[in-house]
Amino acid sequence: MGRLIVMGGAFGGGNITAAVEFNIWSDPEAARRVLAGSAVPTTLVPLDLTHRILVPLDCLNALARSGPVDSALASLTSPGRAHYRHELGVDALIGHDEVAVAEAIWPGTLDCRSPTVDVECGQGRTCGATIADHRLGGQDQSAGRKIQVAVDLA
């Protein structure tokens, strides 16, 4: 059996509301089926991790000096850099999907924990919130399932 690597969710603050990340917010019911209801081994790569993995300005500048194709590629980063300067106060790019792809290509790239995870599908500002129960005992077994949640680089 294969495995799923999902870039989405947030446990310490979202990018749509204070609690909700965009990918999960886009279809919380589908996210719940995948994260909490599927039997397929799943690794979740949340914003909590990806917001800490930056491509700094000096790397982007070096890319721009590498040749015409690289320069064109680096010029495409301006909107992303402007967004992260405004939202997070950093002049860098964040490779959300790239972190997830790295784990898919090189399993073990990420250090993971195994909480019980569920997705809020109600109404209001928390619809689409990912919920992780890290308690060792006493979990509400009717809600969610244990999955791998990336917390750092290995």
Coordinates of N, CA and C in Angstrom, one line a residue:
M1 N 0.8 -1.2 0.0 CA 0.0 0.0 0.0 C 0.9 1.2 0.0
G2 N 0.5 2.2 -0.7 CA 1.2 3.5 -0.8 C 1.0 4.4 0.4
R3 N 1.3 5.6 0.3 CA 1.0 6.6 1.4 C 0.7 7.9 0.7
L4 N 0.0 8.8 1.5 CA -0.3 10.1 1.1 C 0.6 11.1 1.9
I5 N 1.1 12.1 1.1 CA 1.7 13.2 1.7 C 0.8 14.4 1.4
V6 N 0.3 15.1 2.5 CA -0.6 16.2 2.3 C 0.0 17.4 2.9
M7 N 0.1 18.5 2.0 CA 0.5 19.8 2.5 C -0.8 20.5 2.8
G8 N -1.0 20.8 4.1 CA -2.1 21.5 4.5 C -2.3 21.5 6.0
G9 N -3.2 22.2 6.5 CA -3.5 22.3 7.9 C -2.6 23.2 8.6
A10 N -3.0 23.6 9.8 CA -2.2 24.4 10.7 C -2.7 24.2 12.1
F11 N -1.8 24.2 13.1 CA -2.1 23.9 14.5 C -1.8 25.2 15.3
G12 N -1.0 26.1 14.8 CA -0.6 27.3 15.6 C -1.0 28.5 14.9
G13 N -1.9 28.5 13.9 CA -2.4 29.7 13.3 C -2.5 29.4 11.8
G14 N -3.6 29.9 11.2 CA -3.8 29.6 9.8 C -3.5 30.8 8.9
N15 N -3.8 30.6 7.6 CA -3.6 31.7 6.6 C -4.9 32.2 6.0
I16 N -6.1 31.6 6.4 CA -7.4 32.0 6.0 C -8.1 32.7 7.1
T17 N -8.1 32.1 8.3 CA -8.5 32.7 9.6 C -7.4 32.4 10.5
A18 N -7.6 32.8 11.8 CA -6.5 32.6 12.8 C -6.3 31.1 13.0
A19 N -7.3 30.3 12.6 CA -7.2 28.8 12.9 C -7.2 27.9 11.7
V20 N -7.4 28.5 10.5 CA -7.7 27.7 9.3 C -6.7 28.0 8.2
E21 N -6.1 26.9 7.6 CA -5.2 26.9 6.5 C -6.0 26.7 5.2
F22 N -5.5 27.3 4.1 CA -6.2 27.4 2.9 C -6.6 26.0 2.3
N23 N -5.6 25.1 2.2 CA -5.9 23.8 1.5 C -7.0 23.0 2.2
I24 N -7.0 23.0 3.5 CA -8.0 22.3 4.2 C -9.4 23.1 4.2
W25 N -9.3 24.4 4.3 CA -10.5 25.2 4.2 C -11.2 25.1 2.9
S26 N -10.4 24.8 1.8 CA -11.1 24.7 0.5 C -12.1 23.6 0.4
D27 N -11.9 22.5 1.1 CA -12.9 21.4 1.1 C -12.7 20.6 2.4
P28 N -13.2 21.2 3.5 CA -13.0 20.5 4.8 C -13.5 19.1 4.9
E29 N -14.7 18.9 4.2 CA -15.3 17.5 4.3 C -14.4 16.5 3.6
A30 N -13.8 16.9 2.4 CA -12.9 16.0 1.8 C -11.6 15.8 2.6
A31 N -11.1 16.9 3.2 CA -9.9 16.8 4.0 C -10.2 15.8 5.2
R32 N -11.4 15.9 5.8 CA -11.7 15.0 6.9 C -11.7 13.6 6.5
R33 N -12.3 13.3 5.3 CA -12.3 11.9 4.8 C -10.9 11.4 4.6
V34 N -10.0 12.2 4.1 CA -8.6 11.8 3.9 C -7.8 11.7 5.2
L35 N -7.9 12.7 6.0 CA -7.0 12.7 7.2 C -7.6 11.9 8.3
A36 N -8.9 11.9 8.5 CA -9.5 11.2 9.7 C -10.2 10.0 9.3
G37 N -10.5 9.7 8.1 CA -11.3 8.6 7.7 C -10.7 7.6 6.8
S38 N -9.6 7.8 6.3 CA -8.9 6.9 5.3 C -8.1 5.9 6.1
A39 N -7.8 4.8 5.4 CA -6.9 3.8 6.0 C -5.5 3.9 5.4
V40 N -5.4 4.8 4.4 CA -4.1 4.9 3.8 C -3.1 5.7 4.7
P41 N -1.9 5.2 4.9 CA -0.9 5.9 5.7 C -0.7 7.3 5.2
T42 N -0.8 8.3 6.1 CA -0.8 9.7 5.7 C 0.2 10.5 6.5
T43 N 0.9 11.4 5.8 CA 1.8 12.3 6.5 C 1.2 13.7 6.2
L44 N 1.0 14.5 7.2 CA 0.5 15.9 7.0 C 1.6 16.8 7.2
V45 N 1.8 17.8 6.3 CA 2.9 18.8 6.3 C 2.2 20.1 6.5
P46 N 2.1 20.6 7.8 CA 1.3 21.8 8.1 C 2.1 23.1 8.0
L47 N 1.3 24.2 8.0 CA 2.0 25.5 7.9 C 2.9 25.7 9.1
D48 N 2.7 25.1 10.2 CA 3.5 25.3 11.4 C 5.0 25.0 11.0
L49 N 5.2 24.0 10.2 CA 6.5 23.6 9.7 C 6.9 24.4 8.5
T50 N 6.1 24.5 7.5 CA 6.5 25.2 6.2 C 6.8 26.7 6.4
H51 N 6.2 27.3 7.4 CA 6.5 28.7 7.6 C 7.9 28.9 8.2
R52 N 8.5 27.9 8.7 CA 9.9 28.0 9.2 C 10.9 27.6 8.2
I53 N 10.6 27.2 7.0 CA 11.5 26.7 6.0 C 11.5 27.8 4.9
L54 N 12.5 28.7 4.9 CA 12.5 29.8 4.1 C 13.6 29.7 3.0
V55 N 13.4 30.2 1.8 CA 14.4 30.4 0.8 C 14.8 31.9 0.9
P56 N 15.9 32.2 1.5 CA 16.3 33.6 1.8 C 16.6 34.4 0.6
L57 N 16.6 35.7 0.7 CA 16.9 36.6 -0.4 C 18.2 36.4 -1.0
D58 N 19.3 36.1 -0.2 CA 20.6 35.9 -0.8 C 20.6 34.7 -1.8
C59 N 19.8 33.6 -1.5 CA 19.7 32.5 -2.4 C 19.0 32.9 -3.7
L60 N 17.9 33.7 -3.5 CA 17.2 34.1 -4.7 C 18.1 35.0 -5.6
N61 N 18.9 35.9 -4.9 CA 19.7 36.7 -5.7 C 20.8 35.9 -6.4
A62 N 21.4 34.9 -5.8 CA 22.4 34.1 -6.4 C 21.7 33.3 -7.6
L63 N 20.5 32.9 -7.5 CA 19.8 32.3 -8.6 C 19.7 33.2 -9.7
A64 N 19.3 34.5 -9.5 CA 19.1 35.5 -10.5 C 20.4 35.7 -11.3
R65 N 21.6 35.5 -10.6 CA 22.9 35.8 -11.3 C 23.4 34.5 -12.0
S66 N 22.7 33.4 -12.0 CA 23.2 32.1 -12.5 C 23.1 32.0 -14.0
G67 N 22.3 32.8 -14.6 CA 22.1 32.7 -16.1 C 20.7 33.2 -16.5
P68 N 20.4 33.3 -17.7 CA 19.2 33.9 -18.2 C 17.9 33.1 -17.8
V69 N 18.0 31.8 -17.8 CA 16.8 31.0 -17.4 C 16.6 31.2 -15.9
D70 N 17.7 31.0 -15.1 CA 17.6 31.2 -13.7 C 17.1 32.6 -13.3
S71 N 17.6 33.6 -14.0 CA 17.2 35.0 -13.7 C 15.7 35.2 -14.0
A72 N 15.2 34.6 -15.1 CA 13.8 34.7 -15.3 C 13.0 34.0 -14.2
L73 N 13.5 32.8 -13.8 CA 12.8 32.1 -12.7 C 12.8 32.9 -11.4
A74 N 13.9 33.5 -11.1 CA 14.0 34.4 -9.9 C 13.1 35.6 -10.0
S75 N 12.9 36.1 -11.2 CA 12.0 37.3 -11.3 C 10.6 36.9 -11.0
L76 N 10.2 35.7 -11.1 CA 8.9 35.2 -10.8 C 8.6 35.2 -9.3
T77 N 9.6 35.3 -8.5 CA 9.4 35.3 -7.1 C 8.9 36.5 -6.4
S78 N 8.9 37.6 -7.2 CA 8.5 38.9 -6.6 C 7.1 38.9 -5.9
P79 N 6.1 38.4 -6.6 CA 4.8 38.5 -5.9 C 4.8 37.6 -4.6
G80 N 5.4 36.5 -4.6 CA 5.5 35.6 -3.4 C 6.2 36.3 -2.3
R81 N 7.4 36.9 -2.7 CA 8.1 37.7 -1.7 C 7.3 38.8 -1.1
A82 N 6.6 39.5 -1.9 CA 5.8 40.7 -1.4 C 4.7 40.2 -0.5
H83 N 4.1 39.0 -0.8 CA 3.1 38.4 0.1 C 3.7 38.1 1.4
Y84 N 4.8 37.4 1.5 CA 5.4 37.0 2.7 C 5.9 38.2 3.5
R85 N 6.4 39.2 2.8 CA 6.8 40.5 3.5 C 5.6 41.1 4.3
H86 N 4.5 41.1 3.6 CA 3.2 41.7 4.1 C 2.7 40.8 5.2
E87 N 2.6 39.5 5.0 CA 1.9 38.6 5.9 C 2.8 38.2 7.1
L88 N 4.1 37.9 6.9 CA 4.9 37.4 7.9 C 6.1 38.2 8.3
G89 N 6.3 39.3 7.5 CA 7.5 40.2 7.8 C 8.8 39.6 7.4
V90 N 8.9 38.7 6.4 CA 10.1 38.2 6.0 C 10.3 38.4 4.5
D91 N 11.5 38.7 4.0 CA 11.7 38.9 2.6 C 12.4 37.6 2.1
A92 N 11.5 36.6 1.8 CA 12.0 35.3 1.4 C 10.8 34.6 0.8
L93 N 11.0 33.4 0.3 CA 10.0 32.6 -0.2 C 9.8 31.4 0.7
I94 N 8.6 30.9 0.8 CA 8.3 29.7 1.6 C 7.9 28.6 0.7
G95 N 8.6 27.5 0.8 CA 8.3 26.3 -0.1 C 7.4 25.3 0.5
H96 N 6.1 25.7 0.6 CA 5.2 24.8 1.2 C 5.1 23.5 0.5
D97 N 4.8 23.5 -0.7 CA 4.7 22.2 -1.5 C 6.0 21.5 -1.6
E98 N 7.1 22.3 -1.8 CA 8.4 21.7 -1.9 C 8.8 20.8 -0.7
V99 N 8.4 21.2 0.5 CA 8.7 20.5 1.7 C 7.9 19.1 1.6
A100 N 6.7 19.1 1.2 CA 5.9 17.9 1.1 C 6.5 17.0 0.0
V101 N 6.9 17.6 -1.1 CA 7.5 16.8 -2.2 C 8.8 16.2 -1.8
A102 N 9.6 16.9 -1.0 CA 10.8 16.3 -0.5 C 10.6 15.1 0.3
E103 N 9.6 15.1 1.1 CA 9.2 13.9 2.0 C 8.7 12.8 1.1
A104 N 8.0 13.1 0.0 CA 7.5 12.1 -0.9 C 8.7 11.4 -1.6
I105 N 9.7 12.2 -2.0 CA 10.8 11.7 -2.8 C 11.8 11.0 -1.9
W106 N 12.1 11.6 -0.7 CA 13.1 11.1 0.2 C 12.4 10.8 1.6
P107 N 11.7 9.7 1.7 CA 11.0 9.4 3.0 C 12.0 9.5 4.2
G108 N 11.5 10.2 5.2 CA 12.4 10.4 6.4 C 13.0 11.8 6.4
T109 N 12.7 12.6 5.4 CA 13.2 14.0 5.4 C 12.7 14.8 6.6
L110 N 11.4 14.4 7.0 CA 10.7 15.2 8.0 C 10.7 14.4 9.3
D111 N 10.8 15.0 10.4 CA 10.6 14.5 11.7 C 9.1 14.6 12.0
C112 N 8.4 13.5 12.3 CA 7.0 13.5 12.5 C 6.6 13.0 13.9
R113 N 5.4 13.4 14.3 CA 4.7 12.9 15.5 C 3.5 12.2 15.0
S114 N 2.8 11.5 15.9 CA 1.6 10.7 15.5 C 0.4 11.0 16.4
P115 N -0.1 12.3 16.3 CA -1.3 12.6 17.1 C -2.6 12.0 16.4
T116 N -3.7 12.0 17.1 CA -5.0 11.8 16.4 C -5.4 13.1 15.8
V117 N -5.7 13.1 14.5 CA -6.1 14.3 13.8 C -7.5 14.2 13.2
D118 N -8.2 15.4 13.3 CA -9.5 15.5 12.8 C -9.6 16.9 12.1
V119 N -10.7 17.1 11.4 CA -10.9 18.4 10.7 C -12.3 18.9 11.1
E120 N -12.4 20.1 11.5 CA -13.6 20.7 11.9 C -14.5 21.0 10.7
C121 N -15.7 20.5 10.6 CA -16.5 20.7 9.4 C -17.8 21.5 9.7
G122 N -17.8 22.2 10.9 CA -19.0 23.0 11.3 C -19.1 24.2 10.5
Q123 N -19.6 25.3 11.1 CA -19.7 26.6 10.4 C -18.9 27.6 11.2
G124 N -18.7 28.7 10.5 CA -18.0 29.8 11.2 C -16.5 29.8 10.9
R125 N -15.8 30.6 11.7 CA -14.3 30.8 11.4 C -13.4 29.6 11.7
T126 N -14.0 28.6 12.3 CA -13.1 27.4 12.6 C -13.4 26.3 11.6
C127 N -14.3 26.5 10.7 CA -14.6 25.4 9.7 C -13.4 25.2 8.8
G128 N -12.9 24.0 8.8 CA -11.6 23.7 8.1 C -10.4 23.6 9.0
A129 N -10.6 23.9 10.3 CA -9.5 23.8 11.2 C -9.0 22.4 11.4
T130 N -7.7 22.2 11.5 CA -7.2 20.8 11.8 C -7.0 20.8 13.3
I131 N -7.3 19.6 13.8 CA -7.2 19.5 15.3 C -6.3 18.3 15.5
A132 N -5.3 18.5 16.4 CA -4.4 17.4 16.7 C -4.5 17.1 18.2
D133 N -4.8 15.9 18.6 CA -4.8 15.5 20.0 C -3.5 14.7 20.3
H134 N -2.6 15.3 21.0 CA -1.3 14.7 21.3 C -1.3 14.0 22.6
R135 N -2.5 13.9 23.3 CA -2.5 13.2 24.6 C -2.2 11.7 24.4
L136 N -1.6 11.1 25.3 CA -1.2 9.7 25.2 C -2.4 8.8 25.6
G137 N -3.3 9.3 26.4 CA -4.5 8.5 26.8 C -5.7 9.4 26.8
G138 N -6.9 8.8 26.7 CA -8.1 9.5 26.9 C -8.6 10.2 25.7
Q139 N -8.0 9.9 24.5 CA -8.5 10.6 23.3 C -9.9 10.2 23.0
D140 N -10.6 11.1 22.4 CA -12.0 10.8 21.9 C -11.8 9.9 20.7
Q141 N -11.9 8.6 20.8 CA -11.7 7.7 19.7 C -12.7 7.8 18.6
S142 N -13.8 8.5 18.8 CA -14.8 8.7 17.8 C -14.4 9.8 16.8
A143 N -13.4 10.5 17.1 CA -13.0 11.7 16.3 C -11.6 11.5 15.8
G144 N -11.4 11.4 14.5 CA -10.1 11.4 13.9 C -9.4 10.0 13.9
R145 N -8.1 10.0 13.5 CA -7.3 8.9 13.5 C -5.8 9.3 13.7
K146 N -5.0 8.4 14.1 CA -3.6 8.8 14.2 C -2.9 8.8 12.8
I147 N -2.3 9.9 12.5 CA -1.5 10.1 11.3 C -0.1 10.6 11.7
Q148 N 0.8 10.7 10.7 CA 2.1 11.3 10.9 C 1.9 12.8 10.6
V149 N 2.3 13.7 11.5 CA 2.3 15.1 11.4 C 3.8 15.6 11.4
A150 N 4.2 16.2 10.3 CA 5.6 16.7 10.3 C 5.7 17.9 11.2
V151 N 6.8 17.9 12.1 CA 7.0 18.9 13.0 C 8.4 19.6 12.8
D152 N 9.3 19.0 12.0 CA 10.6 19.6 11.8 C 11.3 18.8 10.7
L153 N 12.5 19.3 10.3 CA 13.3 18.5 9.4 C 14.0 17.5 10.2
A154 N 14.2 16.3 9.6 CA 14.9 15.2 10.3 C 16.4 15.5 10.5

